[in-house]
């Protein structure tokens, strides 16, 4: 009997020892689980495994301001021109056709975008036309480096008139033409000249440019002032009424000012080839601003300002046309269908921006409305 009591006593204590911790645990507040820290990665969060990667929805489309409507791929169209033409510059005409210089074949071409058909006019032996612009008379005017002359082609009869430069402008390497508001044709010669031609007299005049070789693009502002860009000289030149040129220095040295265009306010926009920038000079304030183009290796070549004051550039590095909105200070790039397009000049008319794809014998248009 005594042995049984001892056994029962021990059994009760053993049961109590087992149950008591469970009762105590049930009466305590629950504790948070311990989470071990991940190994150190030097401040960099380790990537998630593929199965745990989050799904990212595409960013919503941003509607640009009304001055810069969205452009789809369908609004970019190319037009083949005869093989070997080497189209260099374009000039959209009021009748809907587009003139272009066929530099390699020594001709002036005309494209009808409605049909895609082209027609070429021979300009003369040794012709190497560079720039073209439609004058106040509705005719295309050409700077022809091979002929060292300004050339006019009648848009109806296709009669060719040549206005040779004087002896003082020999070897000018004629480049780009532009009309001022008085109807005077101004032009650049890359070997170190700029000049003018009054169609009423038919007598070209030439002037020596500061710093010698380099005059490239040229443009007139709404008030009639004419400016040119010097690629080799890396400056913007303002042509004075007496035929002299004032040098305007961009903020970035040796920037390679290539082409220039004016907006409706008279501000000058410059493609800075050597430094991948677009520059702006405001004659009203004398102030400069510059912006770098997007991308890894941008090469801004041509420049043009459309009727909505949007700035267009050709980017050799990206094989694209680039639009810059000055109000938003934002770029938008439009890759070109053919490569290497090598668009060396841009010109337009309301709703259209045209370029000559010299690398692939095509013209290209971006329709902006």
PDB file of N, CA and C in Angstrom, residues 242-285:
ATOM      1  N   UNK A 242      26.177  96.858 -94.033  1.00  0.00           N
ATOM      2  CA  UNK A 242      27.320  97.243 -94.867  1.00  0.00           C
ATOM      3  C   UNK A 242      28.093  96.050 -95.420  1.00  0.00           C
ATOM      4  N   UNK A 243      27.614  94.838 -95.152  1.00  0.00           N
ATOM      5  CA  UNK A 243      28.286  93.654 -95.669  1.00  0.00           C
ATOM      6  C   UNK A 243      29.297  93.045 -94.723  1.00  0.00           C
ATOM      7  N   UNK A 244      29.513  93.672 -93.579  1.00  0.00           N
ATOM      8  CA  UNK A 244      30.406  93.086 -92.574  1.00  0.00           C
ATOM      9  C   UNK A 244      29.638  92.032 -91.783  1.00  0.00           C
ATOM     10  N   UNK A 245      30.369  91.231 -91.032  1.00  0.00           N
ATOM     11  CA  UNK A 245      29.742  90.201 -90.198  1.00  0.00           C
ATOM     12  C   UNK A 245      30.237  90.328 -88.767  1.00  0.00           C
ATOM     13  N   UNK A 246      29.309  90.321 -87.823  1.00  0.00           N
ATOM     14  CA  UNK A 246      29.635  90.374 -86.402  1.00  0.00           C
ATOM     15  C   UNK A 246      29.640  88.960 -85.839  1.00  0.00           C
ATOM     16  N   UNK A 247      30.712  88.612 -85.140  1.00  0.00           N
ATOM     17  CA  UNK A 247      30.841  87.280 -84.555  1.00  0.00           C
ATOM     18  C   UNK A 247      30.125  87.236 -83.205  1.00  0.00           C
ATOM     19  N   UNK A 248      29.244  86.264 -83.041  1.00  0.00           N
ATOM     20  CA  UNK A 248      28.546  86.025 -81.779  1.00  0.00           C
ATOM     21  C   UNK A 248      28.996  84.667 -81.263  1.00  0.00           C
ATOM     22  N   UNK A 249      29.630  84.663 -80.102  1.00  0.00           N
ATOM     23  CA  UNK A 249      30.254  83.449 -79.567  1.00  0.00           C
ATOM     24  C   UNK A 249      29.268  82.640 -78.726  1.00  0.00           C
ATOM     25  N   UNK A 250      28.992  81.399 -79.102  1.00  0.00           N
ATOM     26  CA  UNK A 250      28.194  80.527 -78.234  1.00  0.00           C
ATOM     27  C   UNK A 250      28.942  80.232 -76.936  1.00  0.00           C
ATOM     28  N   UNK A 251      28.225  79.849 -75.868  1.00  0.00           N
ATOM     29  CA  UNK A 251      28.884  79.593 -74.579  1.00  0.00           C
ATOM     30  C   UNK A 251      29.901  78.464 -74.625  1.00  0.00           C
ATOM     31  N   UNK A 252      29.634  77.433 -75.431  1.00  0.00           N
ATOM     32  CA  UNK A 252      30.535  76.284 -75.502  1.00  0.00           C
ATOM     33  C   UNK A 252      31.559  76.502 -76.603  1.00  0.00           C
ATOM     34  N   UNK A 253      32.827  76.463 -76.252  1.00  0.00           N
ATOM     35  CA  UNK A 253      33.894  76.663 -77.234  1.00  0.00           C
ATOM     36  C   UNK A 253      33.973  75.485 -78.197  1.00  0.00           C
ATOM     37  N   UNK A 254      34.387  75.771 -79.427  1.00  0.00           N
ATOM     38  CA  UNK A 254      34.606  74.747 -80.459  1.00  0.00           C
ATOM     39  C   UNK A 254      33.399  73.817 -80.603  1.00  0.00           C
ATOM     40  N   UNK A 255      32.236  74.412 -80.546  1.00  0.00           N
ATOM     41  CA  UNK A 255      30.994  73.617 -80.586  1.00  0.00           C
ATOM     42  C   UNK A 255      30.632  73.150 -81.996  1.00  0.00           C
ATOM     43  N   UNK A 256      31.193  73.767 -83.038  1.00  0.00           N
ATOM     44  CA  UNK A 256      30.868  73.350 -84.398  1.00  0.00           C
ATOM     45  C   UNK A 256      29.464  73.753 -84.812  1.00  0.00           C
ATOM     46  N   UNK A 257      29.176  75.065 -84.775  1.00  0.00           N
ATOM     47  CA  UNK A 257      27.855  75.553 -85.196  1.00  0.00           C
ATOM     48  C   UNK A 257      27.640  75.204 -86.665  1.00  0.00           C
ATOM     49  N   UNK A 258      26.679  74.356 -86.944  1.00  0.00           N
ATOM     50  CA  UNK A 258      26.532  73.820 -88.305  1.00  0.00           C
ATOM     51  C   UNK A 258      25.416  74.518 -89.084  1.00  0.00           C
ATOM     52  N   UNK A 259      24.207  74.412 -88.605  1.00  0.00           N
ATOM     53  CA  UNK A 259      23.085  75.054 -89.291  1.00  0.00           C
ATOM     54  C   UNK A 259      22.301  75.926 -88.313  1.00  0.00           C
ATOM     55  N   UNK A 260      21.521  76.849 -88.870  1.00  0.00           N
ATOM     56  CA  UNK A 260      20.822  77.836 -88.043  1.00  0.00           C
ATOM     57  C   UNK A 260      19.439  78.075 -88.633  1.00  0.00           C
ATOM     58  N   UNK A 261      18.486  78.372 -87.741  1.00  0.00           N
ATOM     59  CA  UNK A 261      17.130  78.712 -88.174  1.00  0.00           C
ATOM     60  C   UNK A 261      16.512  79.657 -87.160  1.00  0.00           C
ATOM     61  N   UNK A 262      15.578  80.472 -87.620  1.00  0.00           N
ATOM     62  CA  UNK A 262      14.905  81.433 -86.743  1.00  0.00           C
ATOM     63  C   UNK A 262      13.506  80.959 -86.403  1.00  0.00           C
ATOM     64  N   UNK A 263      13.073  81.253 -85.167  1.00  0.00           N
ATOM     65  CA  UNK A 263      11.674  81.008 -84.826  1.00  0.00           C
ATOM     66  C   UNK A 263      10.868  82.280 -85.064  1.00  0.00           C
ATOM     67  N   UNK A 264       9.583  82.256 -84.740  1.00  0.00           N
ATOM     68  CA  UNK A 264       8.711  83.395 -85.030  1.00  0.00           C
ATOM     69  C   UNK A 264       9.039  84.616 -84.188  1.00  0.00           C
ATOM     70  N   UNK A 265       9.776  84.422 -83.096  1.00  0.00           N
ATOM     71  CA  UNK A 265      10.154  85.530 -82.219  1.00  0.00           C
ATOM     72  C   UNK A 265      11.509  86.126 -82.586  1.00  0.00           C
ATOM     73  N   UNK A 266      12.149  85.562 -83.596  1.00  0.00           N
ATOM     74  CA  UNK A 266      13.453  86.067 -84.003  1.00  0.00           C
ATOM     75  C   UNK A 266      14.609  85.462 -83.251  1.00  0.00           C
ATOM     76  N   UNK A 267      14.359  84.439 -82.434  1.00  0.00           N
ATOM     77  CA  UNK A 267      15.447  83.743 -81.754  1.00  0.00           C
ATOM     78  C   UNK A 267      16.112  82.782 -82.731  1.00  0.00           C
ATOM     79  N   UNK A 268      17.424  82.651 -82.626  1.00  0.00           N
ATOM     80  CA  UNK A 268      18.182  81.800 -83.531  1.00  0.00           C
ATOM     81  C   UNK A 268      18.478  80.463 -82.870  1.00  0.00           C
ATOM     82  N   UNK A 269      18.211  79.380 -83.601  1.00  0.00           N
ATOM     83  CA  UNK A 269      18.465  78.026 -83.120  1.00  0.00           C
ATOM     84  C   UNK A 269      19.583  77.426 -83.950  1.00  0.00           C
ATOM     85  N   UNK A 270      20.561  76.824 -83.274  1.00  0.00           N
ATOM     86  CA  UNK A 270      21.781  76.368 -83.924  1.00  0.00           C
ATOM     87  C   UNK A 270      22.056  74.914 -83.573  1.00  0.00           C
ATOM     88  N   UNK A 271      22.371  74.104 -84.573  1.00  0.00           N
ATOM     89  CA  UNK A 271      22.811  72.723 -84.318  1.00  0.00           C
ATOM     90  C   UNK A 271      24.312  72.748 -84.051  1.00  0.00           C
ATOM     91  N   UNK A 272      24.705  72.318 -82.862  1.00  0.00           N
ATOM     92  CA  UNK A 272      26.116  72.341 -82.452  1.00  0.00           C
ATOM     93  C   UNK A 272      26.691  70.931 -82.619  1.00  0.00           C
ATOM     94  N   UNK A 273      27.231  70.695 -83.784  1.00  0.00           N
ATOM     95  CA  UNK A 273      27.644  69.359 -84.229  1.00  0.00           C
ATOM     96  C   UNK A 273      28.704  68.733 -83.338  1.00  0.00           C
ATOM     97  N   UNK A 274      29.705  69.489 -82.950  1.00  0.00           N
ATOM     98  CA  UNK A 274      30.848  68.915 -82.227  1.00  0.00           C
ATOM     99  C   UNK A 274      30.524  68.504 -80.797  1.00  0.00           C
ATOM    100  N   UNK A 275      29.486  69.091 -80.205  1.00  0.00           N
ATOM    101  CA  UNK A 275      29.235  68.872 -78.778  1.00  0.00           C
ATOM    102  C   UNK A 275      27.848  68.294 -78.496  1.00  0.00           C
ATOM    103  N   UNK A 276      27.152  67.835 -79.539  1.00  0.00           N
ATOM    104  CA  UNK A 276      25.861  67.149 -79.381  1.00  0.00           C
ATOM    105  C   UNK A 276      24.804  68.022 -78.714  1.00  0.00           C
ATOM    106  N   UNK A 277      24.796  69.312 -79.048  1.00  0.00           N
ATOM    107  CA  UNK A 277      23.863  70.236 -78.411  1.00  0.00           C
ATOM    108  C   UNK A 277      23.051  71.007 -79.449  1.00  0.00           C
ATOM    109  N   UNK A 278      21.940  71.564 -78.986  1.00  0.00           N
ATOM    110  CA  UNK A 278      21.222  72.582 -79.729  1.00  0.00           C
ATOM    111  C   UNK A 278      21.351  73.869 -78.929  1.00  0.00           C
ATOM    112  N   UNK A 279      21.707  74.946 -79.615  1.00  0.00           N
ATOM    113  CA  UNK A 279      21.880  76.229 -78.951  1.00  0.00           C
ATOM    114  C   UNK A 279      20.805  77.210 -79.379  1.00  0.00           C
ATOM    115  N   UNK A 280      20.541  78.195 -78.539  1.00  0.00           N
ATOM    116  CA  UNK A 280      19.576  79.236 -78.852  1.00  0.00           C
ATOM    117  C   UNK A 280      20.154  80.589 -78.468  1.00  0.00           C
ATOM    118  N   UNK A 281      20.106  81.538 -79.415  1.00  0.00           N
ATOM    119  CA  UNK A 281      20.546  82.903 -79.145  1.00  0.00           C
ATOM    120  C   UNK A 281      19.362  83.836 -79.321  1.00  0.00           C
ATOM    121  N   UNK A 282      19.120  84.662 -78.312  1.00  0.00           N
ATOM    122  CA  UNK A 282      18.024  85.623 -78.353  1.00  0.00           C
ATOM    123  C   UNK A 282      18.605  87.014 -78.609  1.00  0.00           C
ATOM    124  N   UNK A 283      18.456  87.562 -79.819  1.00  0.00           N
ATOM    125  CA  UNK A 283      19.011  88.889 -80.104  1.00  0.00           C
ATOM    126  C   UNK A 283      18.428  89.992 -79.226  1.00  0.00           C
ATOM    127  N   UNK A 284      17.201  89.795 -78.739  1.00  0.00           N
ATOM    128  CA  UNK A 284      16.559  90.825 -77.923  1.00  0.00           C
ATOM    129  C   UNK A 284      17.260  91.014 -76.586  1.00  0.00           C
ATOM    130  N   UNK A 285      17.835  89.942 -76.057  1.00  0.00           N
ATOM    131  CA  UNK A 285      18.489  90.011 -74.747  1.00  0.00           C
ATOM    132  C   UNK A 285      19.991  89.779 -74.823  1.00  0.00           C
TER     133      UNK A 285
END
